[in-house]
PDB file of C-alpha atoms in Angstrom:
ATOM      1  CA  MET A   1     -18.502 -36.430  -9.627  1.00 43.00           C
ATOM      2  CA  THR A   2     -19.601 -33.263  -7.865  1.00 50.00           C
ATOM      3  CA  ILE A   3     -17.177 -33.790  -4.984  1.00 52.00           C
ATOM      4  CA  ILE A   4     -14.215 -34.117  -7.354  1.00 52.00           C
ATOM      5  CA  PHE A   5     -15.252 -30.978  -9.230  1.00 51.00           C
ATOM      6  CA  ASN A   6     -15.573 -28.990  -6.008  1.00 55.00           C
ATOM      7  CA  SER A   7     -12.182 -30.120  -4.746  1.00 55.00           C
ATOM      8  CA  ILE A   8     -10.538 -29.220  -8.071  1.00 56.00           C
ATOM      9  CA  LYS A   9     -12.252 -25.856  -8.008  1.00 60.00           C
ATOM     10  CA  ALA A  10     -11.131 -25.260  -4.422  1.00 58.00           C
ATOM     11  CA  SER A  11      -7.540 -26.204  -5.256  1.00 58.00           C
ATOM     12  CA  ASN A  12      -7.543 -23.774  -8.193  1.00 58.00           C
ATOM     13  CA  ILE A  13      -8.689 -21.006  -5.896  1.00 57.00           C
ATOM     14  CA  LYS A  14      -5.887 -21.831  -3.478  1.00 57.00           C
ATOM     15  CA  ILE A  15      -3.368 -21.765  -6.316  1.00 55.00           C
ATOM     16  CA  ASN A  16      -4.651 -18.393  -7.538  1.00 57.00           C
ATOM     17  CA  VAL A  17      -4.477 -16.914  -4.061  1.00 54.00           C
ATOM     18  CA  THR A  18      -0.953 -18.250  -3.642  1.00 64.00           C
ATOM     19  CA  ILE A  19       0.153 -16.716  -6.952  1.00 66.00           C
ATOM     20  CA  GLN A  20      -1.460 -13.390  -5.988  1.00 68.00           C
ATOM     21  CA  HIS A  21       0.333 -13.457  -2.642  1.00 69.00           C
ATOM     22  CA  ILE A  22       3.653 -14.179  -4.340  1.00 69.00           C
ATOM     23  CA  LEU A  23       3.130 -11.256  -6.736  1.00 72.00           C
ATOM     24  CA  LEU A  24       2.161  -8.960  -3.884  1.00 74.00           C
ATOM     25  CA  LEU A  25       5.195  -9.966  -1.832  1.00 71.00           C
ATOM     26  CA  SER A  26       7.503  -9.427  -4.804  1.00 75.00           C
ATOM     27  CA  ARG A  27       6.053  -5.932  -5.344  1.00 77.00           C
ATOM     28  CA  LEU A  28       6.445  -5.109  -1.656  1.00 74.00           C
ATOM     29  CA  SER A  29       9.997  -6.398  -1.733  1.00 74.00           C
ATOM     30  CA  ALA A  30      10.777  -4.235  -4.775  1.00 75.00           C
ATOM     31  CA  ASN A  31       9.305  -1.162  -3.053  1.00 76.00           C
ATOM     32  CA  ILE A  32      11.305  -1.783   0.111  1.00 72.00           C
ATOM     33  CA  THR A  33      14.489  -2.248  -1.916  1.00 74.00           C
ATOM     34  CA  ARG A  34      13.840   0.950  -3.889  1.00 77.00           C
ATOM     35  CA  LYS A  35      13.108   2.983  -0.762  1.00 74.00           C
ATOM     36  CA  THR A  36      16.205   1.593   0.941  1.00 72.00           C
ATOM     37  CA  ARG A  37      18.353   2.644  -2.021  1.00 74.00           C
ATOM     38  CA  GLU A  38      16.781   6.127  -1.996  1.00 71.00           C
ATOM     39  CA  ARG A  39      17.512   6.516   1.703  1.00 68.00           C
ATOM     40  CA  GLU A  40      21.076   5.288   1.274  1.00 66.00           C
ATOM     41  CA  ARG A  41      21.613   7.860  -1.468  1.00 67.00           C
ATOM     42  CA  GLU A  42      20.039  10.731   0.440  1.00 64.00           C
ATOM     43  CA  GLY A  43      21.084   9.772   3.939  1.00 61.00           C
ATOM     44  CA  TRP A  44      18.685   8.252   6.446  1.00 58.00           C
ATOM     45  CA  TRP A  45      17.399  11.494   8.006  1.00 58.00           C
ATOM     46  CA  TRP A  46      16.990  13.164   4.651  1.00 59.00           C
ATOM     47  CA  GLY A  47      15.117  10.157   3.273  1.00 59.00           C
ATOM     48  CA  TRP A  48      12.914  10.081   6.365  1.00 65.00           C
ATOM     49  CA  GLY A  49      12.150  13.792   5.933  1.00 67.00           C
ATOM     50  CA  ILE A  50      11.185  13.272   2.301  1.00 67.00           C
ATOM     51  CA  GLU A  51       8.914  10.378   3.261  1.00 72.00           C
ATOM     52  CA  LEU A  52       7.240  12.537   5.925  1.00 71.00           C
ATOM     53  CA  GLN A  53       6.854  15.357   3.417  1.00 71.00           C
ATOM     54  CA  ARG A  54       5.156  12.984   0.947  1.00 74.00           C
ATOM     55  CA  LYS A  55       2.756  11.767   3.626  1.00 73.00           C
ATOM     56  CA  LEU A  56       1.919  15.333   4.639  1.00 69.00           C
ATOM     57  CA  LYS A  57       1.282  16.333   1.027  1.00 71.00           C
ATOM     58  CA  THR A  58      -1.330  13.591   0.762  1.00 71.00           C
ATOM     59  CA  LEU A  59      -2.740  14.278   4.221  1.00 69.00           C
ATOM     60  CA  LEU A  60      -3.017  18.086   4.102  1.00 67.00           C
ATOM     61  CA  PRO A  61      -5.588  18.330   1.275  1.00 67.00           C
ATOM     62  CA  ASN A  62      -7.742  15.849   3.165  1.00 66.00           C
ATOM     63  CA  LEU A  63      -7.391  17.868   6.368  1.00 64.00           C
ATOM     64  CA  GLU A  64      -8.140  21.064   4.474  1.00 64.00           C
ATOM     65  CA  ALA A  65     -11.299  19.542   3.009  1.00 63.00           C
ATOM     66  CA  ALA A  66     -12.312  18.251   6.440  1.00 62.00           C
ATOM     67  CA  GLY A  67     -11.672  21.700   7.944  1.00 62.00           C
ATOM     68  CA  LYS A  68     -13.870  23.366   5.315  1.00 62.00           C
ATOM     69  CA  PHE A  69     -16.572  20.816   6.009  1.00 57.00           C
ATOM     70  CA  LEU A  70     -16.387  21.514   9.755  1.00 55.00           C
ATOM     71  CA  VAL A  71     -16.495  25.288   9.181  1.00 56.00           C
ATOM     72  CA  VAL A  72     -19.596  24.893   7.010  1.00 56.00           C
ATOM     73  CA  LEU A  73     -21.100  22.505   9.550  1.00 54.00           C
ATOM     74  CA  PHE A  74     -20.624  24.791  12.566  1.00 55.00           C
ATOM     75  CA  PHE A  75     -21.370  28.155  10.941  1.00 51.00           C
TER      76      PHE A  75
END
């Protein structure tokens, strides 16, 4: 009885993981499709520049905070 219950439980976990992977892959696919359309509209170099700008906007505040921390640490 216990063995059957454990195998059913294990198969449910596998099914849940599979469904989660499918959902994740569909979201990734949608993001890739959306970004591809944006780049086609804006031109590849322009789209690449916008993507770099977005990454820098998220990175710069972190670098600024790290720089302030280092200034406080060394002085």
